[in-house]
Amino acid sequence: MYDQTKKSSAVHNICKFMSLKNDSVVRTMSMLEYDFCFHAEYNPQIVRYESQPHGFEYYFNGRYCRYTPDFQLFDSIDTPSLIEVKHSSQILKPDFRARFKEKQLVAQAEYGKKLILVTEKQIRTGFLLSNLKLLHGYSGIRTITDIQKHVLQFVQANRSVTLHHLSHQLKISPDETLTAALCWLSSGEIQTDFNQKKFDLENSVWC
C-alpha cells in the first residue's frame, strides 16, 4: 500500500471539511467528495472516516496501476469500507467499469475491504444534503441558552412533537425554535427525518 500526499494542483482543488466526528479537518479532492462528507459526518453507522487513505496496486491491461480510494469509513466494530466518489457521467465508460471491477477484487481479496461506488445521485438527490449542510452550521455550538434548555425538556417530556406545536406551546418565535432544534439535532440529543422535506417547523423531532 502507498500514501498519496494531498496537495492542490491544476486538476484537483483541495476542499476542507471541518469534522467534529473526526475532530479534524477532512481534505477532499472535489466538491462532490466534499458533499459526501456531510453524509459521512451525520450517518450514525459511521464512527469515523478519512479521505485519501493508503492506496494499493491492481493489475490491468498487462501492467500494475496505482489506486487511491476517496474515503475509508469505519463502523462501530471498526470494520473498514472503501469509497469511490464519481460523477454518474463517468461510470458507464467501459474502461472505468473494467478497472473498477479489478479494484474491487483486489480490495476484497488482499485487504478484506469492500470498495463501494457512490455518485452524485446518492449524494445530491432530494432534501438530505441541503438539510445536512444546514445542520452542520450549528455543530460545535457550546453555549446553551435557556430557550434551548426549554426546547430539549419539552421534547423529552413529549417524546415526539412537531416544531410548530413546540413553538406555539413554549411561545417562542419560529427562528428561535429552529435554531434551538438544530443545535440539539447536531449534538444528537434529539432526532428528525431529514430525508423527506426541507427542514422547517413542520418537522417532527423526538428523543
Tab-separated table of C-alpha atoms in Angstrom:
chain	number	residue	atom	x	y	z
A	1	MET	CA	0.000	0.000	0.000
A	2	TYR	CA	1.124	3.562	-0.538
A	3	ASP	CA	0.222	7.039	0.668
A	4	GLN	CA	-0.885	9.817	-1.670
A	5	THR	CA	0.052	13.253	-0.358
A	6	LYS	CA	-2.821	15.695	-0.618
A	7	LYS	CA	-1.915	18.911	-2.411
A	8	SER	CA	-3.661	21.275	-4.782
A	9	SER	CA	-2.947	21.040	-8.493
A	10	ALA	CA	-4.340	22.205	-11.807
A	11	VAL	CA	-6.562	19.109	-11.757
A	12	HIS	CA	-7.533	18.921	-8.081
A	13	ASN	CA	-8.538	21.754	-5.790
A	14	ILE	CA	-8.385	20.821	-2.139
A	15	CYS	CA	-11.608	21.402	-0.187
A	16	LYS	CA	-11.546	21.356	3.609
A	17	PHE	CA	-14.391	19.900	5.662
A	18	MET	CA	-14.445	20.603	9.403
A	19	SER	CA	-15.372	17.309	11.072
A	20	LEU	CA	-16.408	17.099	14.700
A	21	LYS	CA	-16.806	13.344	14.367
A	22	ASN	CA	-13.119	13.010	13.494
A	23	ASP	CA	-12.033	16.063	15.492
A	24	SER	CA	-10.013	17.095	12.449
A	25	VAL	CA	-10.118	18.688	9.016
A	26	VAL	CA	-11.003	16.279	6.193
A	27	ARG	CA	-9.364	17.255	2.909
A	28	THR	CA	-11.148	16.301	-0.299
A	29	MET	CA	-10.196	16.492	-3.954
A	30	SER	CA	-13.517	17.751	-5.370
A	31	MET	CA	-16.788	19.410	-4.398
A	32	LEU	CA	-18.623	16.112	-4.860
A	33	GLU	CA	-16.289	14.473	-2.323
A	34	TYR	CA	-16.810	17.484	-0.056
A	35	ASP	CA	-20.575	16.970	-0.222
A	36	PHE	CA	-20.112	13.284	0.590
A	37	CYS	CA	-18.514	14.349	3.885
A	38	PHE	CA	-21.865	15.650	5.139
A	39	HIS	CA	-23.335	12.163	4.748
A	40	ALA	CA	-20.383	10.508	6.478
A	41	GLU	CA	-20.415	13.084	9.271
A	42	TYR	CA	-24.071	12.566	10.199
A	43	ASN	CA	-24.538	8.872	9.436
A	44	PRO	CA	-24.778	7.232	12.892
A	45	GLN	CA	-23.479	3.933	11.478
A	46	ILE	CA	-20.162	5.593	10.596
A	47	VAL	CA	-17.958	6.097	13.645
A	48	ARG	CA	-15.055	7.773	11.840
A	49	TYR	CA	-13.798	8.321	8.314
A	50	GLU	CA	-10.767	9.540	6.411
A	51	SER	CA	-10.100	10.872	2.935
A	52	GLN	CA	-7.431	9.618	0.552
A	53	PRO	CA	-6.406	6.597	2.662
A	54	HIS	CA	-3.478	4.361	1.766
A	55	GLY	CA	-3.867	3.082	-1.769
A	56	PHE	CA	-2.929	-0.167	-3.468
A	57	GLU	CA	-1.887	-1.557	-6.820
A	58	TYR	CA	-4.035	-3.567	-9.205
A	59	TYR	CA	-3.133	-5.363	-12.421
A	60	PHE	CA	-4.851	-4.115	-15.583
A	61	ASN	CA	-4.049	-4.441	-19.310
A	62	GLY	CA	-0.693	-6.044	-18.666
A	63	ARG	CA	0.668	-3.614	-16.098
A	64	TYR	CA	0.359	-2.618	-12.450
A	65	CYS	CA	-1.603	0.580	-11.748
A	66	ARG	CA	-1.815	2.625	-8.580
A	67	TYR	CA	-5.169	3.423	-6.989
A	68	THR	CA	-6.157	5.581	-4.019
A	69	PRO	CA	-9.783	5.388	-2.764
A	70	ASP	CA	-11.521	8.647	-1.989
A	71	PHE	CA	-12.577	7.635	1.530
A	72	GLN	CA	-12.280	4.928	4.135
A	73	LEU	CA	-15.196	4.530	6.557
A	74	PHE	CA	-15.219	2.675	9.875
A	75	ASP	CA	-18.308	1.292	11.637
A	76	SER	CA	-18.892	0.652	15.356
A	77	ILE	CA	-16.744	-2.507	15.328
A	78	ASP	CA	-14.015	-0.777	13.313
A	79	THR	CA	-14.789	-2.627	10.078
A	80	PRO	CA	-13.413	-0.546	7.178
A	81	SER	CA	-15.061	0.121	3.822
A	82	LEU	CA	-13.544	1.978	0.899
A	83	ILE	CA	-15.469	4.571	-1.094
A	84	GLU	CA	-15.007	5.792	-4.644
A	85	VAL	CA	-16.913	9.014	-5.374
A	86	LYS	CA	-17.607	9.513	-9.069
A	87	HIS	CA	-19.988	11.516	-11.217
A	88	SER	CA	-22.530	9.258	-12.900
A	89	SER	CA	-21.450	10.501	-16.330
A	90	GLN	CA	-18.149	8.678	-15.821
A	91	ILE	CA	-19.256	5.287	-14.553
A	92	LEU	CA	-20.691	3.839	-17.778
A	93	LYS	CA	-17.410	4.093	-19.632
A	94	PRO	CA	-16.104	0.558	-20.389
A	95	ASP	CA	-12.591	1.393	-19.173
A	96	PHE	CA	-13.856	2.686	-15.839
A	97	ARG	CA	-16.118	-0.322	-15.296
A	98	ALA	CA	-13.357	-2.815	-16.076
A	99	ARG	CA	-10.846	-1.023	-13.866
A	100	PHE	CA	-13.302	-0.626	-11.000
A	101	LYS	CA	-14.173	-4.330	-11.045
A	102	GLU	CA	-10.483	-5.189	-10.749
A	103	LYS	CA	-10.029	-2.673	-7.914
A	104	GLN	CA	-12.943	-4.253	-6.041
A	105	LEU	CA	-11.438	-7.716	-6.418
A	106	VAL	CA	-8.043	-6.601	-5.083
A	107	ALA	CA	-9.564	-4.616	-2.206
A	108	GLN	CA	-11.570	-7.633	-1.052
A	109	ALA	CA	-9.052	-10.388	-1.735
A	110	GLU	CA	-5.914	-8.691	-0.439
A	111	TYR	CA	-7.209	-6.298	2.204
A	112	GLY	CA	-10.612	-7.684	3.199
A	113	LYS	CA	-12.380	-4.410	2.374
A	114	LYS	CA	-15.437	-3.659	0.299
A	115	LEU	CA	-14.974	-0.961	-2.359
A	116	ILE	CA	-18.245	0.909	-2.882
A	117	LEU	CA	-19.108	3.297	-5.705
A	118	VAL	CA	-21.081	6.430	-4.775
A	119	THR	CA	-22.340	9.002	-7.292
A	120	GLU	CA	-23.998	12.409	-7.130
A	121	LYS	CA	-27.351	10.623	-7.458
A	122	GLN	CA	-26.875	9.302	-3.931
A	123	ILE	CA	-25.083	12.364	-2.573
A	124	ARG	CA	-27.134	15.227	-4.010
A	125	THR	CA	-30.602	13.813	-4.680
A	126	GLY	CA	-33.542	15.006	-2.567
A	127	PHE	CA	-33.506	17.188	0.528
A	128	LEU	CA	-30.961	15.351	2.652
A	129	LEU	CA	-27.786	17.151	1.590
A	130	SER	CA	-29.191	20.673	1.956
A	131	ASN	CA	-30.610	19.749	5.368
A	132	LEU	CA	-27.279	18.288	6.492
A	133	LYS	CA	-25.489	21.452	5.372
A	134	LEU	CA	-27.946	23.485	7.432
A	135	LEU	CA	-27.368	21.177	10.395
A	136	HIS	CA	-23.589	21.432	10.047
A	137	GLY	CA	-23.773	25.181	10.543
A	138	TYR	CA	-24.906	24.554	14.127
A	139	SER	CA	-22.408	21.831	15.006
A	140	GLY	CA	-19.949	22.530	17.762
A	141	ILE	CA	-22.009	25.249	19.451
A	142	ARG	CA	-21.126	25.042	23.148
A	143	THR	CA	-23.217	27.815	24.700
A	144	ILE	CA	-26.620	26.532	25.856
A	145	THR	CA	-29.331	29.161	26.205
A	146	ASP	CA	-32.441	28.968	28.392
A	147	ILE	CA	-34.575	28.616	25.270
A	148	GLN	CA	-32.509	25.629	24.144
A	149	LYS	CA	-32.913	24.020	27.559
A	150	HIS	CA	-36.692	24.511	27.454
A	151	VAL	CA	-36.887	23.066	23.939
A	152	LEU	CA	-34.989	19.923	24.936
A	153	GLN	CA	-37.055	19.468	28.083
A	154	PHE	CA	-40.288	19.809	26.087
A	155	VAL	CA	-39.195	17.211	23.531
A	156	GLN	CA	-38.082	14.824	26.282
A	157	ALA	CA	-41.416	15.227	28.070
A	158	ASN	CA	-43.476	14.636	24.906
A	159	ARG	CA	-41.200	12.061	23.258
A	160	SER	CA	-42.241	13.257	19.773
A	161	VAL	CA	-43.584	16.656	18.715
A	162	THR	CA	-43.724	18.936	15.672
A	163	LEU	CA	-41.643	22.069	15.899
A	164	HIS	CA	-44.719	24.141	15.066
A	165	HIS	CA	-46.515	22.748	18.121
A	166	LEU	CA	-43.416	23.204	20.258
A	167	SER	CA	-43.085	26.836	19.150
A	168	HIS	CA	-46.724	27.511	19.981
A	169	GLN	CA	-46.617	25.825	23.381
A	170	LEU	CA	-43.388	27.474	24.508
A	171	LYS	CA	-44.379	30.818	22.960
A	172	ILE	CA	-41.081	31.270	21.163
A	173	SER	CA	-40.501	32.545	17.632
A	174	PRO	CA	-40.049	30.232	14.637
A	175	ASP	CA	-36.400	31.286	14.277
A	176	GLU	CA	-35.700	30.588	17.948
A	177	THR	CA	-37.402	27.212	17.628
A	178	LEU	CA	-35.453	26.169	14.549
A	179	THR	CA	-32.140	27.370	15.984
A	180	ALA	CA	-32.641	25.517	19.254
A	181	ALA	CA	-33.764	22.351	17.475
A	182	LEU	CA	-30.803	22.388	15.097
A	183	CYS	CA	-28.369	22.759	17.991
A	184	TRP	CA	-29.807	19.667	19.703
A	185	LEU	CA	-30.051	17.765	16.416
A	186	SER	CA	-26.392	18.446	15.646
A	187	SER	CA	-25.365	17.092	19.055
A	188	GLY	CA	-27.578	14.001	18.670
A	189	GLU	CA	-29.764	14.784	21.688
A	190	ILE	CA	-32.878	14.741	19.503
A	191	GLN	CA	-33.663	13.217	16.096
A	192	THR	CA	-35.699	14.030	12.997
A	193	ASP	CA	-36.181	12.783	9.431
A	194	PHE	CA	-34.030	14.923	7.130
A	195	ASN	CA	-34.873	12.913	4.007
A	196	GLN	CA	-38.483	13.758	3.226
A	197	LYS	CA	-38.607	17.557	3.040
A	198	LYS	CA	-36.801	20.814	3.607
A	199	PHE	CA	-36.287	21.242	7.345
A	200	ASP	CA	-38.864	23.620	8.833
A	201	LEU	CA	-41.473	23.937	11.578
A	202	GLU	CA	-43.486	21.042	10.138
A	203	ASN	CA	-40.744	18.592	11.041
A	204	SER	CA	-41.334	16.252	13.948
A	205	VAL	CA	-38.491	15.760	16.419
A	206	TRP	CA	-38.072	13.037	19.012
A	207	CYS	CA	-35.646	11.573	21.505
